[in-house]
Amino acid sequence: MTEAQLLQAILEAYGAQPDLRIQRIQIGAAHDPSTGQVVRFGQPGWADLLVRCGPIAGDLEIKAPTGRQSAPQRAWEATLHAIGARYYLVRSLSDADAAVAELRALAARLHP
């Protein structure tokens, strides 16, 4: 499964679940049609998805089975871990299932 296919599968599997909010994090550049200027958005290294379950959130970096994190992605992971945030390297739908299960368990502990 490619990274794009996996990302789409995760969005389809979890996008409509009422206890979750999944946000696609876009990073890149585009031309502003009104000015012709290039507008950059996002920060290199940010994860592909932000998943929220109540007050708990986690970043999901989607990679194909043989995909590698870039240096900015590894730096973002280290930054999140340093502040106690959750970051998951997801290479399969079962990895996503495990990440979501952990987020749900953490949220349940806060609001039983």
PDB file of N, CA and C in Angstrom:
ATOM      1  N   MET A   1       0.853  -1.178   0.000  1.00  0.00           N
ATOM      2  CA  MET A   1       0.000   0.000   0.000  1.00  0.00           C
ATOM      3  C   MET A   1       0.899   1.242   0.000  1.00  0.00           C
ATOM      4  N   THR A   2       0.581   2.204  -0.843  1.00  0.00           N
ATOM      5  CA  THR A   2       1.357   3.436  -0.876  1.00  0.00           C
ATOM      6  C   THR A   2       0.968   4.328   0.303  1.00  0.00           C
ATOM      7  N   GLU A   3       1.778   5.351   0.551  1.00  0.00           N
ATOM      8  CA  GLU A   3       1.459   6.286   1.626  1.00  0.00           C
ATOM      9  C   GLU A   3       0.123   6.976   1.368  1.00  0.00           C
ATOM     10  N   ALA A   4      -0.124   7.371   0.130  1.00  0.00           N
ATOM     11  CA  ALA A   4      -1.387   8.037  -0.204  1.00  0.00           C
ATOM     12  C   ALA A   4      -2.577   7.100   0.020  1.00  0.00           C
ATOM     13  N   GLN A   5      -2.428   5.831  -0.346  1.00  0.00           N
ATOM     14  CA  GLN A   5      -3.508   4.863  -0.146  1.00  0.00           C
ATOM     15  C   GLN A   5      -3.753   4.621   1.345  1.00  0.00           C
ATOM     16  N   LEU A   6      -2.670   4.524   2.104  1.00  0.00           N
ATOM     17  CA  LEU A   6      -2.808   4.310   3.544  1.00  0.00           C
ATOM     18  C   LEU A   6      -3.468   5.515   4.204  1.00  0.00           C
ATOM     19  N   LEU A   7      -3.043   6.698   3.829  1.00  0.00           N
ATOM     20  CA  LEU A   7      -3.644   7.903   4.392  1.00  0.00           C
ATOM     21  C   LEU A   7      -5.147   7.926   4.098  1.00  0.00           C
ATOM     22  N   GLN A   8      -5.512   7.622   2.867  1.00  0.00           N
ATOM     23  CA  GLN A   8      -6.929   7.597   2.487  1.00  0.00           C
ATOM     24  C   GLN A   8      -7.689   6.524   3.277  1.00  0.00           C
ATOM     25  N   ALA A   9      -7.087   5.362   3.465  1.00  0.00           N
ATOM     26  CA  ALA A   9      -7.735   4.289   4.234  1.00  0.00           C
ATOM     27  C   ALA A   9      -7.971   4.709   5.676  1.00  0.00           C
ATOM     28  N   ILE A  10      -7.016   5.422   6.255  1.00  0.00           N
ATOM     29  CA  ILE A  10      -7.163   5.897   7.639  1.00  0.00           C
ATOM     30  C   ILE A  10      -8.286   6.925   7.716  1.00  0.00           C
ATOM     31  N   LEU A  11      -8.310   7.856   6.781  1.00  0.00           N
ATOM     32  CA  LEU A  11      -9.372   8.861   6.770  1.00  0.00           C
ATOM     33  C   LEU A  11     -10.743   8.209   6.616  1.00  0.00           C
ATOM     34  N   GLU A  12     -10.835   7.198   5.768  1.00  0.00           N
ATOM     35  CA  GLU A  12     -12.106   6.497   5.573  1.00  0.00           C
ATOM     36  C   GLU A  12     -12.491   5.687   6.806  1.00  0.00           C
ATOM     37  N   ALA A  13     -11.510   5.060   7.445  1.00  0.00           N
ATOM     38  CA  ALA A  13     -11.795   4.214   8.610  1.00  0.00           C
ATOM     39  C   ALA A  13     -12.223   5.029   9.828  1.00  0.00           C
ATOM     40  N   TYR A  14     -11.640   6.206  10.004  1.00  0.00           N
ATOM     41  CA  TYR A  14     -11.866   6.955  11.240  1.00  0.00           C
ATOM     42  C   TYR A  14     -12.551   8.305  11.062  1.00  0.00           C
ATOM     43  N   GLY A  15     -12.667   8.773   9.841  1.00  0.00           N
ATOM     44  CA  GLY A  15     -13.182  10.116   9.609  1.00  0.00           C
ATOM     45  C   GLY A  15     -14.587  10.374  10.101  1.00  0.00           C
ATOM     46  N   ALA A  16     -15.431   9.363  10.117  1.00  0.00           N
ATOM     47  CA  ALA A  16     -16.825   9.558  10.517  1.00  0.00           C
ATOM     48  C   ALA A  16     -17.111   9.095  11.943  1.00  0.00           C
ATOM     49  N   GLN A  17     -16.099   8.710  12.673  1.00  0.00           N
ATOM     50  CA  GLN A  17     -16.342   8.227  14.033  1.00  0.00           C
ATOM     51  C   GLN A  17     -16.556   9.425  14.959  1.00  0.00           C
ATOM     52  N   PRO A  18     -17.661   9.415  15.709  1.00  0.00           N
ATOM     53  CA  PRO A  18     -18.055  10.614  16.456  1.00  0.00           C
ATOM     54  C   PRO A  18     -17.110  11.023  17.579  1.00  0.00           C
ATOM     55  N   ASP A  19     -16.310  10.107  18.091  1.00  0.00           N
ATOM     56  CA  ASP A  19     -15.415  10.473  19.196  1.00  0.00           C
ATOM     57  C   ASP A  19     -14.059  10.974  18.713  1.00  0.00           C
ATOM     58  N   LEU A  20     -13.842  10.984  17.404  1.00  0.00           N
ATOM     59  CA  LEU A  20     -12.552  11.399  16.851  1.00  0.00           C
ATOM     60  C   LEU A  20     -12.700  12.596  15.925  1.00  0.00           C
ATOM     61  N   ARG A  21     -11.659  13.382  15.875  1.00  0.00           N
ATOM     62  CA  ARG A  21     -11.531  14.449  14.880  1.00  0.00           C
ATOM     63  C   ARG A  21     -10.190  14.230  14.206  1.00  0.00           C
ATOM     64  N   ILE A  22     -10.209  14.094  12.897  1.00  0.00           N
ATOM     65  CA  ILE A  22      -8.979  13.873  12.149  1.00  0.00           C
ATOM     66  C   ILE A  22      -8.773  15.044  11.213  1.00  0.00           C
ATOM     67  N   GLN A  23      -7.604  15.625  11.297  1.00  0.00           N
ATOM     68  CA  GLN A  23      -7.272  16.771  10.463  1.00  0.00           C
ATOM     69  C   GLN A  23      -6.062  16.436   9.611  1.00  0.00           C
ATOM     70  N   ARG A  24      -6.196  16.629   8.321  1.00  0.00           N
ATOM     71  CA  ARG A  24      -5.078  16.455   7.391  1.00  0.00           C
ATOM     72  C   ARG A  24      -4.209  17.693   7.485  1.00  0.00           C
ATOM     73  N   ILE A  25      -2.938  17.515   7.696  1.00  0.00           N
ATOM     74  CA  ILE A  25      -2.013  18.640   7.805  1.00  0.00           C
ATOM     75  C   ILE A  25      -1.291  18.782   6.465  1.00  0.00           C
ATOM     76  N   GLN A  26      -1.558  19.883   5.798  1.00  0.00           N
ATOM     77  CA  GLN A  26      -0.957  20.132   4.491  1.00  0.00           C
ATOM     78  C   GLN A  26       0.282  21.015   4.653  1.00  0.00           C
ATOM     79  N   ILE A  27       1.297  20.688   3.912  1.00  0.00           N
ATOM     80  CA  ILE A  27       2.534  21.456   3.911  1.00  0.00           C
ATOM     81  C   ILE A  27       2.913  21.678   2.452  1.00  0.00           C
ATOM     82  N   GLY A  28       3.252  22.888   2.121  1.00  0.00           N
ATOM     83  CA  GLY A  28       3.650  23.129   0.744  1.00  0.00           C
ATOM     84  C   GLY A  28       3.617  24.592   0.379  1.00  0.00           C
ATOM     85  N   ALA A  29       3.344  24.843  -0.889  1.00  0.00           N
ATOM     86  CA  ALA A  29       3.285  26.204  -1.401  1.00  0.00           C
ATOM     87  C   ALA A  29       2.270  26.255  -2.534  1.00  0.00           C
ATOM     88  N   ALA A  30       1.718  27.431  -2.713  1.00  0.00           N
ATOM     89  CA  ALA A  30       0.753  27.649  -3.795  1.00  0.00           C
ATOM     90  C   ALA A  30       0.871  29.093  -4.260  1.00  0.00           C
ATOM     91  N   HIS A  31       0.454  29.313  -5.479  1.00  0.00           N
ATOM     92  CA  HIS A  31       0.441  30.671  -6.008  1.00  0.00           C
ATOM     93  C   HIS A  31      -0.864  31.343  -5.620  1.00  0.00           C
ATOM     94  N   ASP A  32      -0.770  32.545  -5.081  1.00  0.00           N
ATOM     95  CA  ASP A  32      -1.945  33.351  -4.776  1.00  0.00           C
ATOM     96  C   ASP A  32      -2.417  33.959  -6.100  1.00  0.00           C
ATOM     97  N   PRO A  33      -3.591  33.572  -6.584  1.00  0.00           N
ATOM     98  CA  PRO A  33      -4.027  34.061  -7.890  1.00  0.00           C
ATOM     99  C   PRO A  33      -4.238  35.570  -7.942  1.00  0.00           C
ATOM    100  N   SER A  34      -4.506  36.177  -6.799  1.00  0.00           N
ATOM    101  CA  SER A  34      -4.748  37.620  -6.812  1.00  0.00           C
ATOM    102  C   SER A  34      -3.459  38.434  -6.867  1.00  0.00           C
ATOM    103  N   THR A  35      -2.355  37.860  -6.353  1.00  0.00           N
ATOM    104  CA  THR A  35      -1.091  38.600  -6.338  1.00  0.00           C
ATOM    105  C   THR A  35      -0.010  37.941  -7.176  1.00  0.00           C
ATOM    106  N   GLY A  36      -0.172  36.650  -7.454  1.00  0.00           N
ATOM    107  CA  GLY A  36       0.854  35.917  -8.183  1.00  0.00           C
ATOM    108  C   GLY A  36       2.020  35.490  -7.306  1.00  0.00           C
ATOM    109  N   GLN A  37       1.974  35.828  -6.038  1.00  0.00           N
ATOM    110  CA  GLN A  37       3.054  35.474  -5.125  1.00  0.00           C
ATOM    111  C   GLN A  37       2.905  34.039  -4.638  1.00  0.00           C
ATOM    112  N   VAL A  38       4.031  33.449  -4.282  1.00  0.00           N
ATOM    113  CA  VAL A  38       4.023  32.116  -3.699  1.00  0.00           C
ATOM    114  C   VAL A  38       3.735  32.246  -2.207  1.00  0.00           C
ATOM    115  N   VAL A  39       2.762  31.474  -1.754  1.00  0.00           N
ATOM    116  CA  VAL A  39       2.392  31.456  -0.346  1.00  0.00           C
ATOM    117  C   VAL A  39       2.749  30.084   0.207  1.00  0.00           C
ATOM    118  N   ARG A  40       3.558  30.069   1.231  1.00  0.00           N
ATOM    119  CA  ARG A  40       3.953  28.808   1.867  1.00  0.00           C
ATOM    120  C   ARG A  40       3.052  28.552   3.070  1.00  0.00           C
ATOM    121  N   PHE A  41       2.767  27.283   3.309  1.00  0.00           N
ATOM    122  CA  PHE A  41       1.932  26.935   4.454  1.00  0.00           C
ATOM    123  C   PHE A  41       2.461  25.671   5.101  1.00  0.00           C
ATOM    124  N   GLY A  42       2.223  25.574   6.407  1.00  0.00           N
ATOM    125  CA  GLY A  42       2.729  24.437   7.164  1.00  0.00           C
ATOM    126  C   GLY A  42       4.208  24.584   7.448  1.00  0.00           C
ATOM    127  N   GLN A  43       4.712  23.658   8.204  1.00  0.00           N
ATOM    128  CA  GLN A  43       6.125  23.635   8.572  1.00  0.00           C
ATOM    129  C   GLN A  43       6.714  22.304   8.134  1.00  0.00           C
ATOM    130  N   PRO A  44       7.833  22.324   7.418  1.00  0.00           N
ATOM    131  CA  PRO A  44       8.445  21.049   7.029  1.00  0.00           C
ATOM    132  C   PRO A  44       8.658  20.154   8.256  1.00  0.00           C
ATOM    133  N   GLY A  45       8.280  18.901   8.098  1.00  0.00           N
ATOM    134  CA  GLY A  45       8.439  17.945   9.191  1.00  0.00           C
ATOM    135  C   GLY A  45       7.161  17.631   9.930  1.00  0.00           C
ATOM    136  N   TRP A  46       6.161  18.514   9.831  1.00  0.00           N
ATOM    137  CA  TRP A  46       4.907  18.231  10.512  1.00  0.00           C
ATOM    138  C   TRP A  46       4.346  16.898  10.020  1.00  0.00           C
ATOM    139  N   ALA A  47       3.641  16.215  10.896  1.00  0.00           N
ATOM    140  CA  ALA A  47       3.050  14.926  10.550  1.00  0.00           C
ATOM    141  C   ALA A  47       1.897  15.105   9.556  1.00  0.00           C
ATOM    142  N   ASP A  48       1.456  13.992   8.987  1.00  0.00           N
ATOM    143  CA  ASP A  48       0.399  14.023   7.972  1.00  0.00           C
ATOM    144  C   ASP A  48      -0.990  14.250   8.553  1.00  0.00           C
ATOM    145  N   LEU A  49      -1.236  13.694   9.735  1.00  0.00           N
ATOM    146  CA  LEU A  49      -2.560  13.770  10.344  1.00  0.00           C
ATOM    147  C   LEU A  49      -2.460  14.156  11.806  1.00  0.00           C
ATOM    148  N   LEU A  50      -3.430  14.911  12.261  1.00  0.00           N
ATOM    149  CA  LEU A  50      -3.599  15.183  13.676  1.00  0.00           C
ATOM    150  C   LEU A  50      -4.909  14.524  14.084  1.00  0.00           C
ATOM    151  N   VAL A  51      -4.849  13.655  15.077  1.00  0.00           N
ATOM    152  CA  VAL A  51      -6.042  12.942  15.536  1.00  0.00           C
ATOM    153  C   VAL A  51      -6.343  13.394  16.954  1.00  0.00           C
ATOM    154  N   ARG A  52      -7.594  13.820  17.167  1.00  0.00           N
ATOM    155  CA  ARG A  52      -8.023  14.242  18.494  1.00  0.00           C
ATOM    156  C   ARG A  52      -9.116  13.315  18.980  1.00  0.00           C
ATOM    157  N   CYS A  53      -8.975  12.938  20.236  1.00  0.00           N
ATOM    158  CA  CYS A  53      -9.999  12.159  20.920  1.00  0.00           C
ATOM    159  C   CYS A  53     -10.254  12.875  22.235  1.00  0.00           C
ATOM    160  N   GLY A  54     -11.284  13.693  22.261  1.00  0.00           N
ATOM    161  CA  GLY A  54     -11.518  14.530  23.429  1.00  0.00           C
ATOM    162  C   GLY A  54     -10.320  15.455  23.633  1.00  0.00           C
ATOM    163  N   PRO A  55      -9.782  15.488  24.850  1.00  0.00           N
ATOM    164  CA  PRO A  55      -8.658  16.383  25.119  1.00  0.00           C
ATOM    165  C   PRO A  55      -7.297  15.824  24.708  1.00  0.00           C
ATOM    166  N   ILE A  56      -7.282  14.626  24.178  1.00  0.00           N
ATOM    167  CA  ILE A  56      -6.034  13.953  23.815  1.00  0.00           C
ATOM    168  C   ILE A  56      -5.829  14.045  22.310  1.00  0.00           C
ATOM    169  N   ALA A  57      -4.595  14.325  21.908  1.00  0.00           N
ATOM    170  CA  ALA A  57      -4.284  14.410  20.483  1.00  0.00           C
ATOM    171  C   ALA A  57      -2.974  13.688  20.195  1.00  0.00           C
ATOM    172  N   GLY A  58      -2.841  13.261  18.966  1.00  0.00           N
ATOM    173  CA  GLY A  58      -1.602  12.615  18.530  1.00  0.00           C
ATOM    174  C   GLY A  58      -1.359  12.885  17.059  1.00  0.00           C
ATOM    175  N   ASP A  59      -0.100  13.030  16.713  1.00  0.00           N
ATOM    176  CA  ASP A  59       0.304  13.210  15.318  1.00  0.00           C
ATOM    177  C   ASP A  59       0.583  11.850  14.704  1.00  0.00           C
ATOM    178  N   LEU A  60       0.081  11.636  13.506  1.00  0.00           N
ATOM    179  CA  LEU A  60       0.345  10.397  12.771  1.00  0.00           C
ATOM    180  C   LEU A  60       1.153  10.729  11.526  1.00  0.00           C
ATOM    181  N   GLU A  61       2.348  10.188  11.445  1.00  0.00           N
ATOM    182  CA  GLU A  61       3.186  10.312  10.250  1.00  0.00           C
ATOM    183  C   GLU A  61       2.979   9.045   9.438  1.00  0.00           C
ATOM    184  N   ILE A  62       2.478   9.175   8.233  1.00  0.00           N
ATOM    185  CA  ILE A  62       2.151   8.037   7.395  1.00  0.00           C
ATOM    186  C   ILE A  62       3.330   7.711   6.496  1.00  0.00           C
ATOM    187  N   LYS A  63       3.749   6.460   6.532  1.00  0.00           N
ATOM    188  CA  LYS A  63       4.854   5.994   5.696  1.00  0.00           C
ATOM    189  C   LYS A  63       4.508   4.635   5.104  1.00  0.00           C
ATOM    190  N   ALA A  64       4.959   4.419   3.884  1.00  0.00           N
ATOM    191  CA  ALA A  64       4.861   3.093   3.278  1.00  0.00           C
ATOM    192  C   ALA A  64       5.765   2.159   4.074  1.00  0.00           C
ATOM    193  N   PRO A  65       5.599   0.853   3.926  1.00  0.00           N
ATOM    194  CA  PRO A  65       6.415  -0.080   4.710  1.00  0.00           C
ATOM    195  C   PRO A  65       7.927   0.170   4.628  1.00  0.00           C
ATOM    196  N   THR A  66       8.397   0.652   3.505  1.00  0.00           N
ATOM    197  CA  THR A  66       9.839   0.909   3.372  1.00  0.00           C
ATOM    198  C   THR A  66      10.162   2.400   3.372  1.00  0.00           C
ATOM    199  N   GLY A  67       9.158   3.254   3.621  1.00  0.00           N
ATOM    200  CA  GLY A  67       9.378   4.700   3.608  1.00  0.00           C
ATOM    201  C   GLY A  67      10.240   5.150   4.775  1.00  0.00           C
ATOM    202  N   ARG A  68      10.974   6.222   4.551  1.00  0.00           N
ATOM    203  CA  ARG A  68      11.857   6.768   5.586  1.00  0.00           C
ATOM    204  C   ARG A  68      11.403   8.169   5.981  1.00  0.00           C
ATOM    205  N   GLN A  69      11.581   8.471   7.255  1.00  0.00           N
ATOM    206  CA  GLN A  69      11.315   9.823   7.718  1.00  0.00           C
ATOM    207  C   GLN A  69      12.446  10.744   7.234  1.00  0.00           C
ATOM    208  N   SER A  70      12.073  11.956   6.874  1.00  0.00           N
ATOM    209  CA  SER A  70      13.072  12.958   6.532  1.00  0.00           C
ATOM    210  C   SER A  70      13.673  13.519   7.820  1.00  0.00           C
ATOM    211  N   ALA A  71      14.754  14.247   7.681  1.00  0.00           N
ATOM    212  CA  ALA A  71      15.377  14.875   8.854  1.00  0.00           C
ATOM    213  C   ALA A  71      14.400  15.820   9.563  1.00  0.00           C
ATOM    214  N   PRO A  72      13.654  16.663   8.841  1.00  0.00           N
ATOM    215  CA  PRO A  72      12.677  17.508   9.535  1.00  0.00           C
ATOM    216  C   PRO A  72      11.578  16.696  10.240  1.00  0.00           C
ATOM    217  N   GLN A  73      11.189  15.563   9.673  1.00  0.00           N
ATOM    218  CA  GLN A  73      10.180  14.720  10.327  1.00  0.00           C
ATOM    219  C   GLN A  73      10.733  14.112  11.612  1.00  0.00           C
ATOM    220  N   ARG A  74      11.970  13.670  11.585  1.00  0.00           N
ATOM    221  CA  ARG A  74      12.585  13.136  12.807  1.00  0.00           C
ATOM    222  C   ARG A  74      12.721  14.230  13.873  1.00  0.00           C
ATOM    223  N   ALA A  75      13.050  15.440  13.428  1.00  0.00           N
ATOM    224  CA  ALA A  75      13.158  16.562  14.368  1.00  0.00           C
ATOM    225  C   ALA A  75      11.803  16.883  14.990  1.00  0.00           C
ATOM    226  N   TRP A  76      10.735  16.852  14.175  1.00  0.00           N
ATOM    227  CA  TRP A  76       9.386  17.109  14.697  1.00  0.00           C
ATOM    228  C   TRP A  76       8.994  16.034  15.710  1.00  0.00           C
ATOM    229  N   GLU A  77       9.287  14.785  15.400  1.00  0.00           N
ATOM    230  CA  GLU A  77       9.013  13.689  16.335  1.00  0.00           C
ATOM    231  C   GLU A  77       9.736  13.935  17.659  1.00  0.00           C
ATOM    232  N   ALA A  78      11.012  14.295  17.596  1.00  0.00           N
ATOM    233  CA  ALA A  78      11.793  14.546  18.814  1.00  0.00           C
ATOM    234  C   ALA A  78      11.221  15.722  19.605  1.00  0.00           C
ATOM    235  N   THR A  79      10.791  16.753  18.899  1.00  0.00           N
ATOM    236  CA  THR A  79      10.194  17.911  19.567  1.00  0.00           C
ATOM    237  C   THR A  79       8.935  17.512  20.317  1.00  0.00           C
ATOM    238  N   LEU A  80       8.075  16.747  19.666  1.00  0.00           N
ATOM    239  CA  LEU A  80       6.836  16.327  20.320  1.00  0.00           C
ATOM    240  C   LEU A  80       7.110  15.433  21.521  1.00  0.00           C
ATOM    241  N   HIS A  81       8.029  14.492  21.364  1.00  0.00           N
ATOM    242  CA  HIS A  81       8.361  13.613  22.497  1.00  0.00           C
ATOM    243  C   HIS A  81       8.953  14.413  23.655  1.00  0.00           C
ATOM    244  N   ALA A  82       9.739  15.431  23.352  1.00  0.00           N
ATOM    245  CA  ALA A  82      10.370  16.242  24.403  1.00  0.00           C
ATOM    246  C   ALA A  82       9.345  16.986  25.254  1.00  0.00           C
ATOM    247  N   ILE A  83       8.197  17.310  24.664  1.00  0.00           N
ATOM    248  CA  ILE A  83       7.166  18.020  25.432  1.00  0.00           C
ATOM    249  C   ILE A  83       6.055  17.087  25.919  1.00  0.00           C
ATOM    250  N   GLY A  84       6.254  15.786  25.725  1.00  0.00           N
ATOM    251  CA  GLY A  84       5.282  14.816  26.207  1.00  0.00           C
ATOM    252  C   GLY A  84       4.088  14.602  25.292  1.00  0.00           C
ATOM    253  N   ALA A  85       4.195  15.077  24.061  1.00  0.00           N
ATOM    254  CA  ALA A  85       3.105  14.890  23.096  1.00  0.00           C
ATOM    255  C   ALA A  85       3.229  13.523  22.424  1.00  0.00           C
ATOM    256  N   ARG A  86       2.177  13.125  21.756  1.00  0.00           N
ATOM    257  CA  ARG A  86       2.137  11.802  21.124  1.00  0.00           C
ATOM    258  C   ARG A  86       2.401  11.899  19.629  1.00  0.00           C
ATOM    259  N   TYR A  87       3.247  11.009  19.157  1.00  0.00           N
ATOM    260  CA  TYR A  87       3.635  10.949  17.746  1.00  0.00           C
ATOM    261  C   TYR A  87       3.694   9.488  17.371  1.00  0.00           C
ATOM    262  N   TYR A  88       3.076   9.140  16.264  1.00  0.00           N
ATOM    263  CA  TYR A  88       3.035   7.753  15.831  1.00  0.00           C
ATOM    264  C   TYR A  88       3.534   7.647  14.399  1.00  0.00           C
ATOM    265  N   LEU A  89       4.450   6.746  14.169  1.00  0.00           N
ATOM    266  CA  LEU A  89       4.890   6.420  12.821  1.00  0.00           C
ATOM    267  C   LEU A  89       4.006   5.271  12.359  1.00  0.00           C
ATOM    268  N   VAL A  90       3.173   5.526  11.357  1.00  0.00           N
ATOM    269  CA  VAL A  90       2.143   4.584  10.935  1.00  0.00           C
ATOM    270  C   VAL A  90       2.511   4.024   9.569  1.00  0.00           C
ATOM    271  N   ARG A  91       2.691   2.703   9.506  1.00  0.00           N
ATOM    272  CA  ARG A  91       3.047   2.030   8.259  1.00  0.00           C
ATOM    273  C   ARG A  91       1.965   1.085   7.750  1.00  0.00           C
ATOM    274  N   SER A  92       0.877   0.967   8.522  1.00  0.00           N
ATOM    275  CA  SER A  92      -0.217   0.067   8.141  1.00  0.00           C
ATOM    276  C   SER A  92      -1.486   0.519   8.851  1.00  0.00           C
ATOM    277  N   LEU A  93      -2.605  -0.015   8.397  1.00  0.00           N
ATOM    278  CA  LEU A  93      -3.860   0.306   9.066  1.00  0.00           C
ATOM    279  C   LEU A  93      -3.856  -0.234  10.494  1.00  0.00           C
ATOM    280  N   SER A  94      -3.192  -1.354  10.731  1.00  0.00           N
ATOM    281  CA  SER A  94      -3.127  -1.872  12.103  1.00  0.00           C
ATOM    282  C   SER A  94      -2.301  -0.952  13.005  1.00  0.00           C
ATOM    283  N   ASP A  95      -1.265  -0.292  12.456  1.00  0.00           N
ATOM    284  CA  ASP A  95      -0.530   0.717  13.238  1.00  0.00           C
ATOM    285  C   ASP A  95      -1.458   1.874  13.608  1.00  0.00           C
ATOM    286  N   ALA A  96      -2.284   2.295  12.658  1.00  0.00           N
ATOM    287  CA  ALA A  96      -3.240   3.375  12.927  1.00  0.00           C
ATOM    288  C   ALA A  96      -4.254   2.929  13.979  1.00  0.00           C
ATOM    289  N   ASP A  97      -4.723   1.684  13.872  1.00  0.00           N
ATOM    290  CA  ASP A  97      -5.663   1.146  14.860  1.00  0.00           C
ATOM    291  C   ASP A  97      -5.055   1.207  16.261  1.00  0.00           C
ATOM    292  N   ALA A  98      -3.788   0.822  16.387  1.00  0.00           N
ATOM    293  CA  ALA A  98      -3.111   0.833  17.688  1.00  0.00           C
ATOM    294  C   ALA A  98      -2.968   2.261  18.212  1.00  0.00           C
ATOM    295  N   ALA A  99      -2.625   3.195  17.338  1.00  0.00           N
ATOM    296  CA  ALA A  99      -2.483   4.595  17.755  1.00  0.00           C
ATOM    297  C   ALA A  99      -3.819   5.151  18.245  1.00  0.00           C
ATOM    298  N   VAL A 100      -4.877   4.908  17.487  1.00  0.00           N
ATOM    299  CA  VAL A 100      -6.203   5.399  17.869  1.00  0.00           C
ATOM    300  C   VAL A 100      -6.663   4.737  19.165  1.00  0.00           C
ATOM    301  N   ALA A 101      -6.399   3.451  19.318  1.00  0.00           N
ATOM    302  CA  ALA A 101      -6.775   2.756  20.560  1.00  0.00           C
ATOM    303  C   ALA A 101      -6.059   3.376  21.761  1.00  0.00           C
ATOM    304  N   GLU A 102      -4.794   3.717  21.594  1.00  0.00           N
ATOM    305  CA  GLU A 102      -4.046   4.344  22.691  1.00  0.00           C
ATOM    306  C   GLU A 102      -4.620   5.730  23.012  1.00  0.00           C
ATOM    307  N   LEU A 103      -4.930   6.514  21.990  1.00  0.00           N
ATOM    308  CA  LEU A 103      -5.515   7.838  22.223  1.00  0.00           C
ATOM    309  C   LEU A 103      -6.867   7.717  22.930  1.00  0.00           C
ATOM    310  N   ARG A 104      -7.663   6.751  22.507  1.00  0.00           N
ATOM    311  CA  ARG A 104      -8.965   6.539  23.154  1.00  0.00           C
ATOM    312  C   ARG A 104      -8.799   6.112  24.610  1.00  0.00           C
ATOM    313  N   ALA A 105      -7.840   5.238  24.879  1.00  0.00           N
ATOM    314  CA  ALA A 105      -7.601   4.789  26.253  1.00  0.00           C
ATOM    315  C   ALA A 105      -7.153   5.955  27.135  1.00  0.00           C
ATOM    316  N   LEU A 106      -6.287   6.791  26.614  1.00  0.00           N
ATOM    317  CA  LEU A 106      -5.837   7.960  27.378  1.00  0.00           C
ATOM    318  C   LEU A 106      -6.990   8.920  27.644  1.00  0.00           C
ATOM    319  N   ALA A 107      -7.830   9.135  26.649  1.00  0.00           N
ATOM    320  CA  ALA A 107      -8.984  10.017  26.820  1.00  0.00           C
ATOM    321  C   ALA A 107      -9.958   9.442  27.837  1.00  0.00           C
ATOM    322  N   ALA A 108     -10.147   8.124  27.824  1.00  0.00           N
ATOM    323  CA  ALA A 108     -11.063   7.475  28.759  1.00  0.00           C
ATOM    324  C   ALA A 108     -10.575   7.611  30.196  1.00  0.00           C
ATOM    325  N   ARG A 109      -9.257   7.590  30.383  1.00  0.00           N
ATOM    326  CA  ARG A 109      -8.709   7.766  31.735  1.00  0.00           C
ATOM    327  C   ARG A 109      -8.984   9.173  32.260  1.00  0.00           C
ATOM    328  N   LEU A 110      -8.998  10.154  31.377  1.00  0.00           N
ATOM    329  CA  LEU A 110      -9.263  11.527  31.800  1.00  0.00           C
ATOM    330  C   LEU A 110     -10.738  11.780  32.045  1.00  0.00           C
ATOM    331  N   HIS A 111     -11.591  11.120  31.257  1.00  0.00           N
ATOM    332  CA  HIS A 111     -13.042  11.302  31.365  1.00  0.00           C
ATOM    333  C   HIS A 111     -13.720   9.940  31.372  1.00  0.00           C
ATOM    334  N   PRO A 112     -13.645   9.255  32.524  1.00  0.00           N
ATOM    335  CA  PRO A 112     -14.245   7.907  32.585  1.00  0.00           C
ATOM    336  C   PRO A 112     -15.758   7.926  32.469  1.00  0.00           C
TER     337      PRO A 112
END
